[in-house]
PDB file of C-alpha atoms in Angstrom:
ATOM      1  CA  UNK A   1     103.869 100.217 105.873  1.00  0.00           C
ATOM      2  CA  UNK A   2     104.434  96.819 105.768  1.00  0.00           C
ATOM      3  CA  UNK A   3     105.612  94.341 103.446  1.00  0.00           C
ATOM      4  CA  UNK A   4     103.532  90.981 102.912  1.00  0.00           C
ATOM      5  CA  UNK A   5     104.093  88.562 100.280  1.00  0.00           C
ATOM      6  CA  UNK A   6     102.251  85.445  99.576  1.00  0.00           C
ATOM      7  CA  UNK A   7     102.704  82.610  98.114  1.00  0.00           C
ATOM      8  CA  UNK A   8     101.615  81.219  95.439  1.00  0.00           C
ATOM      9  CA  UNK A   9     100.199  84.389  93.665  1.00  0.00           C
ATOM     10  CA  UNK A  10      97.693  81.749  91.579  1.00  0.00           C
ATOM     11  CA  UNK A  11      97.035  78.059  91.452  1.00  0.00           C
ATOM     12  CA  UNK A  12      94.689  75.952  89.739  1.00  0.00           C
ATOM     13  CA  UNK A  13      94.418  72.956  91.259  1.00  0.00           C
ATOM     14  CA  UNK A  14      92.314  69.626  91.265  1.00  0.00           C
ATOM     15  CA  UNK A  15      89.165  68.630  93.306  1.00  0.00           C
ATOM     16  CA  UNK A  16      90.096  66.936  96.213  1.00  0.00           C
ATOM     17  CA  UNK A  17      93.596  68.203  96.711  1.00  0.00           C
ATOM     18  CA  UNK A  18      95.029  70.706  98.882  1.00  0.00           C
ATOM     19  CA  UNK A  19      97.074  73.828  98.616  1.00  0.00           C
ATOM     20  CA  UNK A  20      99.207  75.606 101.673  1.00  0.00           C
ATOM     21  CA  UNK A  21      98.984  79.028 101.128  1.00  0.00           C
ATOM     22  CA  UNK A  22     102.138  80.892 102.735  1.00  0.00           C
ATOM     23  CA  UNK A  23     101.860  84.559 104.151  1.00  0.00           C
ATOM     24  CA  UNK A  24     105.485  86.271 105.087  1.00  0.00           C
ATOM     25  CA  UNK A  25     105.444  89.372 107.034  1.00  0.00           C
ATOM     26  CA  UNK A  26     108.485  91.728 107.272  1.00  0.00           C
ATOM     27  CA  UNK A  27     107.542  92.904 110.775  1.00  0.00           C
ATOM     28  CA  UNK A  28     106.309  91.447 113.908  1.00  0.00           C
ATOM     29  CA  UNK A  29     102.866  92.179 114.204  1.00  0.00           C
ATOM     30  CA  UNK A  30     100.455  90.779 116.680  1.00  0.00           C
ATOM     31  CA  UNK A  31      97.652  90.136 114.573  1.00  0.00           C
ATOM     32  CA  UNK A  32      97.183  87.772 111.095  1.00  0.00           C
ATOM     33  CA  UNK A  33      93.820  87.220 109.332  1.00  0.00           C
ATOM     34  CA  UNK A  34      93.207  85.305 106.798  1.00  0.00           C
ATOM     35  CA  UNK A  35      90.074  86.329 104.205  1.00  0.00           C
ATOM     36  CA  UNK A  36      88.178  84.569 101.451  1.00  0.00           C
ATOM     37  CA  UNK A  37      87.282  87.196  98.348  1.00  0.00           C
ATOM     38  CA  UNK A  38      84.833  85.110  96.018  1.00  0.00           C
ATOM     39  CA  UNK A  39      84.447  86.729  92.609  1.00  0.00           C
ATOM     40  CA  UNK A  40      82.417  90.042  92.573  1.00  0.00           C
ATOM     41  CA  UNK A  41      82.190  89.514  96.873  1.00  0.00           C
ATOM     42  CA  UNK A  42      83.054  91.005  99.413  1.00  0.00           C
ATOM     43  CA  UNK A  43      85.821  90.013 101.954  1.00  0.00           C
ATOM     44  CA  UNK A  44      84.849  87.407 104.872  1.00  0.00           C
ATOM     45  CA  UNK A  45      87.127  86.192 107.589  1.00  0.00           C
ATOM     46  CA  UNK A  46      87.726  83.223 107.769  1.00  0.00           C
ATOM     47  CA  UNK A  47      90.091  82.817 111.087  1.00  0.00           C
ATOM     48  CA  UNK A  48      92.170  84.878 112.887  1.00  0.00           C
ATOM     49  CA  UNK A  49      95.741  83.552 113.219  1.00  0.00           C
ATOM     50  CA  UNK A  50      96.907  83.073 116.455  1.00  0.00           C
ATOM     51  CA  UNK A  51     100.751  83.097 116.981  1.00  0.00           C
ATOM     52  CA  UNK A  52     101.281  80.004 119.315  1.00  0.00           C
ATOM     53  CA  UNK A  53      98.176  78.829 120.001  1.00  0.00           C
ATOM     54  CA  UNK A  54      95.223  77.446 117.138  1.00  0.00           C
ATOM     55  CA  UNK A  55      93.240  80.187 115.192  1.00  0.00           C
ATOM     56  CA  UNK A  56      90.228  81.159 116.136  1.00  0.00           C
ATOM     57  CA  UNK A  57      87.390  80.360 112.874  1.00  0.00           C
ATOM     58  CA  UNK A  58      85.008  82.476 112.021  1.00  0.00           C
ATOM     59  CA  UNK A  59      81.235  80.960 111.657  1.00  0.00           C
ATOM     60  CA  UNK A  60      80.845  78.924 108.777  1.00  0.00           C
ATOM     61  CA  UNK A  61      84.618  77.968 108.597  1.00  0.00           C
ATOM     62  CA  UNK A  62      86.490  74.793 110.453  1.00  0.00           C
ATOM     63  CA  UNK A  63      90.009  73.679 111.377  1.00  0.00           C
ATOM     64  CA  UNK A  64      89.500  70.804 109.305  1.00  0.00           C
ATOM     65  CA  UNK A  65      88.891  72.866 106.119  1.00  0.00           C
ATOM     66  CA  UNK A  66      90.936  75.441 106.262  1.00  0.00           C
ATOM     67  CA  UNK A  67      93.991  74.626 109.143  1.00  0.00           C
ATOM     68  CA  UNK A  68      95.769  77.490 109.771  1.00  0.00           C
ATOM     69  CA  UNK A  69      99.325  77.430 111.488  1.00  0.00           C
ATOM     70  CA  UNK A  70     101.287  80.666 113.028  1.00  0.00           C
ATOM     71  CA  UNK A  71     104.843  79.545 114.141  1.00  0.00           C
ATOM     72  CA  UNK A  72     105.927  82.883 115.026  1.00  0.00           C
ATOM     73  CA  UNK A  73     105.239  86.830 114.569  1.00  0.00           C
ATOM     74  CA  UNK A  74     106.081  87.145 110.821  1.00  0.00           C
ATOM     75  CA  UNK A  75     104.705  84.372 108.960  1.00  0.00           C
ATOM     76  CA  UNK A  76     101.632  81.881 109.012  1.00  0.00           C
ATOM     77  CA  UNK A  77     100.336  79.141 107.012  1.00  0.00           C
ATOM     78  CA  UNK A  78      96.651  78.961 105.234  1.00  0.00           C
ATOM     79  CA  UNK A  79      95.598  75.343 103.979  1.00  0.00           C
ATOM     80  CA  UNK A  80      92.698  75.268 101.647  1.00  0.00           C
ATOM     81  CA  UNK A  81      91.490  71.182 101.957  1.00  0.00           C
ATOM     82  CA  UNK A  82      89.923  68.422  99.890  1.00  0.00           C
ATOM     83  CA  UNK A  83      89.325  71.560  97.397  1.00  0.00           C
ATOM     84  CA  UNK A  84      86.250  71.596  95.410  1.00  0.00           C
ATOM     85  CA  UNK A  85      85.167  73.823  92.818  1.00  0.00           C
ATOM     86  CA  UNK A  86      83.236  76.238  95.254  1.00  0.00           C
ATOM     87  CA  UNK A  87      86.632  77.333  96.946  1.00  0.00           C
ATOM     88  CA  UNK A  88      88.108  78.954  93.625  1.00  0.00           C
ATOM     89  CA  UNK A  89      88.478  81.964  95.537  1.00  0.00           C
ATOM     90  CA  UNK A  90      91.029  84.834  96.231  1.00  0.00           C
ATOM     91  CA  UNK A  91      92.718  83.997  99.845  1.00  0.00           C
ATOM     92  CA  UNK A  92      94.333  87.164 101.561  1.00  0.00           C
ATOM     93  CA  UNK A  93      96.343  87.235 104.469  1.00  0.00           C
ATOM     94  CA  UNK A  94      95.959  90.779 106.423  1.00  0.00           C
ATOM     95  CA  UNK A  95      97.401  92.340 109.102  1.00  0.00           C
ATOM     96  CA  UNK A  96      96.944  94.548 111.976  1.00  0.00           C
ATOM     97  CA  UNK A  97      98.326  96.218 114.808  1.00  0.00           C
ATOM     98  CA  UNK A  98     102.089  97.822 116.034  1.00  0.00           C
ATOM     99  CA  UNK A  99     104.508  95.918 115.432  1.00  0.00           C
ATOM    100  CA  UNK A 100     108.448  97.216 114.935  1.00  0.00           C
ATOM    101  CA  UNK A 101     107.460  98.134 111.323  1.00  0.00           C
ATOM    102  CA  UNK A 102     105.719 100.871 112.551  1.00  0.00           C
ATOM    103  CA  UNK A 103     102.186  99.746 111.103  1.00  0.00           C
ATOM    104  CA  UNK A 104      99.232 102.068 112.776  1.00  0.00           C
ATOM    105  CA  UNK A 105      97.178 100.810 115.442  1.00  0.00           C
ATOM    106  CA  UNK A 106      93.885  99.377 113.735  1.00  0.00           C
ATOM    107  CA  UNK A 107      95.273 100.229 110.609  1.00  0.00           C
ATOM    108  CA  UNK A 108      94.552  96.526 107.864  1.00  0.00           C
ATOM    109  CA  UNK A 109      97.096  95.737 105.330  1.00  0.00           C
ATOM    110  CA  UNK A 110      96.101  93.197 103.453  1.00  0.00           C
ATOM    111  CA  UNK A 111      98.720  90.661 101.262  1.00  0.00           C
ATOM    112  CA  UNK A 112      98.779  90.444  97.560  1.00  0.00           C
ATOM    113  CA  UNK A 113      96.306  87.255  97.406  1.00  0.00           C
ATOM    114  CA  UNK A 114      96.381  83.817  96.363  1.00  0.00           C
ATOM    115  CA  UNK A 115      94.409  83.172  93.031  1.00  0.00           C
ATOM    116  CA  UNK A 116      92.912  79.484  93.581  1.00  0.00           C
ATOM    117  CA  UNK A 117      90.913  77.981  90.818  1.00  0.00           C
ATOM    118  CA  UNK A 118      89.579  74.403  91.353  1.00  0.00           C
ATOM    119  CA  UNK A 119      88.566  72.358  88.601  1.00  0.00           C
TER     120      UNK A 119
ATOM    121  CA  UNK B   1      79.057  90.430 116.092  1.00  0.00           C
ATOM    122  CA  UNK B   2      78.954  93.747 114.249  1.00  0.00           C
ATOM    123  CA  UNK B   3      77.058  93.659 110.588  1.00  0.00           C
ATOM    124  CA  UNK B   4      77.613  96.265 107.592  1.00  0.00           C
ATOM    125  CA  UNK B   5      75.178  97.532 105.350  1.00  0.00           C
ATOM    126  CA  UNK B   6      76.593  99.425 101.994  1.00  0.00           C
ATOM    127  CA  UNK B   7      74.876 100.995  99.277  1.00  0.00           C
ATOM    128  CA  UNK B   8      74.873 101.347  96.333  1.00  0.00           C
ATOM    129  CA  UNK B   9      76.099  97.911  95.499  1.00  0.00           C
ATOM    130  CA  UNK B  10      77.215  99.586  91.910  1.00  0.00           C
ATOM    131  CA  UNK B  11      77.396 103.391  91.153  1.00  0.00           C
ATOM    132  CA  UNK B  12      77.733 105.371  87.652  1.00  0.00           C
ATOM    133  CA  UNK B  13      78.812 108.969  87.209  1.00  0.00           C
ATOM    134  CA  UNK B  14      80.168 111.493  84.801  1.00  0.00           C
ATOM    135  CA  UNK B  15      83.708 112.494  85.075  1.00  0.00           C
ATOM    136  CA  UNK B  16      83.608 115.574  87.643  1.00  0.00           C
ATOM    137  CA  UNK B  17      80.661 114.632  89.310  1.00  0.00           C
ATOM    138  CA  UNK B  18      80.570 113.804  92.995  1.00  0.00           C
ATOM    139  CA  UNK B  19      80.037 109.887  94.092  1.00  0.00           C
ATOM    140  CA  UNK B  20      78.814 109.232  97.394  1.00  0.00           C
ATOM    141  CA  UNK B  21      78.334 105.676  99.234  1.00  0.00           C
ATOM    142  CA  UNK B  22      76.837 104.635 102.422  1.00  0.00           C
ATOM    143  CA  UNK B  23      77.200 102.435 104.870  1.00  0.00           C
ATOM    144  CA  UNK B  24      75.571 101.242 108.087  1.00  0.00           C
ATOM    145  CA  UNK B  25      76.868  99.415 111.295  1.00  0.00           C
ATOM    146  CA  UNK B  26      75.223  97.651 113.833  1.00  0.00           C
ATOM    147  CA  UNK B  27      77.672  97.867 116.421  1.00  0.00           C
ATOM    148  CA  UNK B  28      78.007 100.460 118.717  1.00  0.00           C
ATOM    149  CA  UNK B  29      81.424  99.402 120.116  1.00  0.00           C
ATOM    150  CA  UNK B  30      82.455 100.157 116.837  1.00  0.00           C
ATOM    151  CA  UNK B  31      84.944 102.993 116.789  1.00  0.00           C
ATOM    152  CA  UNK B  32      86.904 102.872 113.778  1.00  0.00           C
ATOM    153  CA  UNK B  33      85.789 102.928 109.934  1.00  0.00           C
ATOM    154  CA  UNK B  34      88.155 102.526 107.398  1.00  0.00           C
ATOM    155  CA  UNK B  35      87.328 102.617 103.609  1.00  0.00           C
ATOM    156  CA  UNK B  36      89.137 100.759 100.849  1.00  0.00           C
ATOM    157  CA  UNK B  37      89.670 100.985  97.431  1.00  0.00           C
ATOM    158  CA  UNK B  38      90.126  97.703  94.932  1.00  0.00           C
ATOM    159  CA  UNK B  39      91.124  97.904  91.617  1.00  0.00           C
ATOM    160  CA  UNK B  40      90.966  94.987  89.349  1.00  0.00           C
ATOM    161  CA  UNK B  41      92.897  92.395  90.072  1.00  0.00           C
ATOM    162  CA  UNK B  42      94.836  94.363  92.820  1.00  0.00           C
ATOM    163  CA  UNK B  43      94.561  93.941  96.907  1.00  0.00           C
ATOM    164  CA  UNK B  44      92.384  96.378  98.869  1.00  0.00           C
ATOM    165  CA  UNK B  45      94.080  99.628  99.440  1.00  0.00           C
ATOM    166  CA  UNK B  46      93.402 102.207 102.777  1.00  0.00           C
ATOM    167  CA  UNK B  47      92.243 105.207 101.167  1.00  0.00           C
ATOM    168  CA  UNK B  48      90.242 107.314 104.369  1.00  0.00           C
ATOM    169  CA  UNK B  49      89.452 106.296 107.222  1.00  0.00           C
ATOM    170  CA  UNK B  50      87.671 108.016 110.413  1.00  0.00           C
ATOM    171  CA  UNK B  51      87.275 107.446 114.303  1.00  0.00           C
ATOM    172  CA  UNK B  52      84.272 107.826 116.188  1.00  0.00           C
ATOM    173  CA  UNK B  53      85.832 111.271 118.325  1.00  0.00           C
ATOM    174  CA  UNK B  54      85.475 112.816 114.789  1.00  0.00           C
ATOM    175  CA  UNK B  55      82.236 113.850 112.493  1.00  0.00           C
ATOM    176  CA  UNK B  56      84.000 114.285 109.191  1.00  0.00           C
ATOM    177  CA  UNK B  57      87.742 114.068 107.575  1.00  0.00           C
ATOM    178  CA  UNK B  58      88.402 115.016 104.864  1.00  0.00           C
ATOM    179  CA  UNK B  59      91.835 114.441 102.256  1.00  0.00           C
ATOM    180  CA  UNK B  60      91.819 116.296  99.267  1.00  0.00           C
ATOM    181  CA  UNK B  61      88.885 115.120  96.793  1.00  0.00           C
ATOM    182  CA  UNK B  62      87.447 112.777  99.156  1.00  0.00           C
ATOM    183  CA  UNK B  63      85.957 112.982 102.395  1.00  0.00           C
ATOM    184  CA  UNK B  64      84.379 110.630 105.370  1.00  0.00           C
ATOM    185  CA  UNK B  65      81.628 111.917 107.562  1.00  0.00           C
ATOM    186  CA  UNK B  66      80.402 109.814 110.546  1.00  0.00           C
ATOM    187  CA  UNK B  67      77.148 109.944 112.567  1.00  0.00           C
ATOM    188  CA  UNK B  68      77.290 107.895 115.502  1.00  0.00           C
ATOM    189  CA  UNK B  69      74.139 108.464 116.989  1.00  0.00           C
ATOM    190  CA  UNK B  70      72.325 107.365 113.495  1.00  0.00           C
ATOM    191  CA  UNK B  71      75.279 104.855 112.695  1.00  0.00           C
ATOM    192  CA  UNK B  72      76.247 105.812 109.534  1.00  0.00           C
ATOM    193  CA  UNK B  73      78.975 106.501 107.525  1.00  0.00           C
ATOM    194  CA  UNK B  74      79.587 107.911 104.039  1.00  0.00           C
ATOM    195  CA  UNK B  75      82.310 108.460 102.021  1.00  0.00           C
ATOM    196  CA  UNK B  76      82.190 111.161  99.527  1.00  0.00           C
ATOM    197  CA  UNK B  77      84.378 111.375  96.255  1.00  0.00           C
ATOM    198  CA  UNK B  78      84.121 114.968  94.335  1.00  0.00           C
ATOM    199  CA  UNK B  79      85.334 115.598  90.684  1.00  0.00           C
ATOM    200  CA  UNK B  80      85.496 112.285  90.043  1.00  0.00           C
ATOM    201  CA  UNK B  81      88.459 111.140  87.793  1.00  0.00           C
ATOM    202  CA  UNK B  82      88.162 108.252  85.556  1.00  0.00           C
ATOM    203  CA  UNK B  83      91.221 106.513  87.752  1.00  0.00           C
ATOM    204  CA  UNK B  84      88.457 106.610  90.512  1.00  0.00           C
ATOM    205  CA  UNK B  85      86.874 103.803  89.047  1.00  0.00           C
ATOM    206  CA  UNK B  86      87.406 100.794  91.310  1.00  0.00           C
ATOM    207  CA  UNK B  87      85.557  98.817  94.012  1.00  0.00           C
ATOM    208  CA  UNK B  88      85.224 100.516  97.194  1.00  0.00           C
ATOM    209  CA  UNK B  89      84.818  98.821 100.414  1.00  0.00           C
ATOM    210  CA  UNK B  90      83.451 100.055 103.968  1.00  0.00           C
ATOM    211  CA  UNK B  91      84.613  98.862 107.140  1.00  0.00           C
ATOM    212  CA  UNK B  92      83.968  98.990 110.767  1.00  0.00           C
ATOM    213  CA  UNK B  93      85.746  97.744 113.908  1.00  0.00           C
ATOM    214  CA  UNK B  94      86.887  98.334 117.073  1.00  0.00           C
ATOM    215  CA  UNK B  95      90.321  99.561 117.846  1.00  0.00           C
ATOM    216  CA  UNK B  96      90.150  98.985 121.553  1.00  0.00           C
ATOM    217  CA  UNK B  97      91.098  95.626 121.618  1.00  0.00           C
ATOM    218  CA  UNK B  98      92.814  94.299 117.839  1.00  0.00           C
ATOM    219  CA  UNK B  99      88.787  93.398 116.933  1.00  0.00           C
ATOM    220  CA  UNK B 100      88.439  91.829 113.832  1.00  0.00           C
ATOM    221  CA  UNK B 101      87.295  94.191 110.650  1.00  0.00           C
ATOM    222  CA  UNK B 102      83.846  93.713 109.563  1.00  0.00           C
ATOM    223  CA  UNK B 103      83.566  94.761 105.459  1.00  0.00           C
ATOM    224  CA  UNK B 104      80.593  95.858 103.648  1.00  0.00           C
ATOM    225  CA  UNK B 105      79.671  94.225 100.774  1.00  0.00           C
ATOM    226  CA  UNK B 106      81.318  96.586  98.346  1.00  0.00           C
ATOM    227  CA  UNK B 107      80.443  99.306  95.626  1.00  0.00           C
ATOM    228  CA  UNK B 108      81.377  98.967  92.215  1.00  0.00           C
ATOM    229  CA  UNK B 109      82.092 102.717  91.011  1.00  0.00           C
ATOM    230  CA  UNK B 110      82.094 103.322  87.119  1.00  0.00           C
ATOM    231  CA  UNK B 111      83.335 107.146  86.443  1.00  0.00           C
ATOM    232  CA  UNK B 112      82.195 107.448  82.696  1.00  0.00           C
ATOM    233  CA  UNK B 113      84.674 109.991  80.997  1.00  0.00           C
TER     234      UNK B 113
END
C-alpha cells in the first residue's frame, strides 16, 4: 500500500488565519481527495484534487475557502482560510487508483490527518 | 449524487456476540462498497470490501453481503473481540470511472468484555 504523510499532524491556530495543510504521496497516483472529519462525523469531501488543472469542490465548499493546489502526481496542497472556530476539524488527504505503488483500483487510502483546532 | 444511509449510528454487544450494521445506497451505478474501521484517534482503515458481481465475502470473523436489487449492504462481525471496538464506516462508489467515495455516517461499536 501506499505511504502518505501529512503535514502538520495538529495545529491550533487563531481565528482569521490560515493553515496549508501538505499531503506527500510515495507513488504516483491519479487521484487526491481531500476530506473534512468533524468530531463524532462522518467523512465529507470536500474537493477532489486535480493534478494540473483546479480541484473540483464538492457542494457546500469553495476555492476561496479551502484552495487546493496539485503540482504533480505525489503531493498536493490543502489551505484551510480566514479559520474560524467551526473549521476545528480533522483534514485527510486520500487516495485512489493505480499508480506504480501498486495501490488497487478503487481501493481509498486515506493520510494520517491534520488535527486543526481554532480558537 | 449517490447518498448513504447507515444504521445503527452506535451499537453495544457482549464479547462473542455477533454485530451487524447496515447500510443503504441510492445509487445504482454504484458498484463497489468498501467498509472501514476507525479507531480513536487513528485514520480509517479498509477492513472488507465487496463488488456488485458478488452477494457475500467473507474474511475470517467478518463478512459483507450485498443485495443489489434491494440496495443494501451489511457487514457482519461474529465473536466479537473487545479490539473490535472502533467506528465503522460504510462506503459506496463506482469503480468505473475513479468516482468519488460516498461514506455513511458511521457506527460507533462498543464490544463490552
Amino acid at each position: 500500500s501506499a505511504v502518505i504523510s501529512q503535514k502538520p499532524s495538529r495545529d491550533i491556530c487563531q481565528r482569521g488565519t490560515s493553515l496549508t495543510i501538505q499531503c506527500q504521496v510515495d507513488s504516483q497516483v491519479t487521484m487526491m481527495f481531500w476530506y473534512r472529519q468533524q468530531p463524532g462525523q462522518s467523512l465529507t469531501l470536500i474537493a477532489t484534487a486535480n493534478q494540473g488543472s483546479e480541484a473540483t469542490y464538492e457542494s457546500g465548499f469553495v476555492i476561496d475557502k479551502f484552495p487546493i493546489s496539485r503540482p504533480n502526481l505525489t503531493f498536493s496542497t490543502l489551505t484551510v482560510s480566514n479559520m474560524s472556530p467551526e473549521d476545528s476539524s480533522i483534514y485527510l488527504c486520500v487516495l485512489t487508483g493505480q499508480g506504480t505503488g501498486g495501490l488497487s483500483y478503487n481501493e481509498q487510502f486515506f493520510g494520517p490527518g491534520t488535527r486543526l483546532t481554532v480558537l | 449524487g449517490e447518498n448513504v444511509e447507515q444504521h445503527p449510528s452506535t451499537l453495544s454487544v457482549q464479547e462473542g456476540d455477533s454485530a451487524v450494521i447496515k447500510c443503504t445506497y441510492s445509487d445504482s451505478a454504484s458498484n463497489y462498497f468498501p467498509w472501514y474501521k476507525q479507531e480513536l484517534g487513528k485514520r480509517p482503515q479498509l477492513i472488507i470490501d465487496i463488488r456488485s458481481n458478488v452477494g457475500e465475502k467473507k474474511d475470517q470473523r467478518i463478512a459483507v453481503t450485498l443485495n443489489k436489487t434491494a440496495k443494501h449492504f451489511s457487514l457482519h462481525i461474529t465473536e466479537t473481540q473487545p479490539e473490535d471496538s472502533a467506528v465503522y464506516f460504510c462506503a459506496a462508489t463506482y469503480s468505473g470511472g475513479y468516482q468519488k467515495v460516498t461514506f455513511g455516517i458511521g457506527t460507533k461499536l462498543q464490544v463490552i468484555p
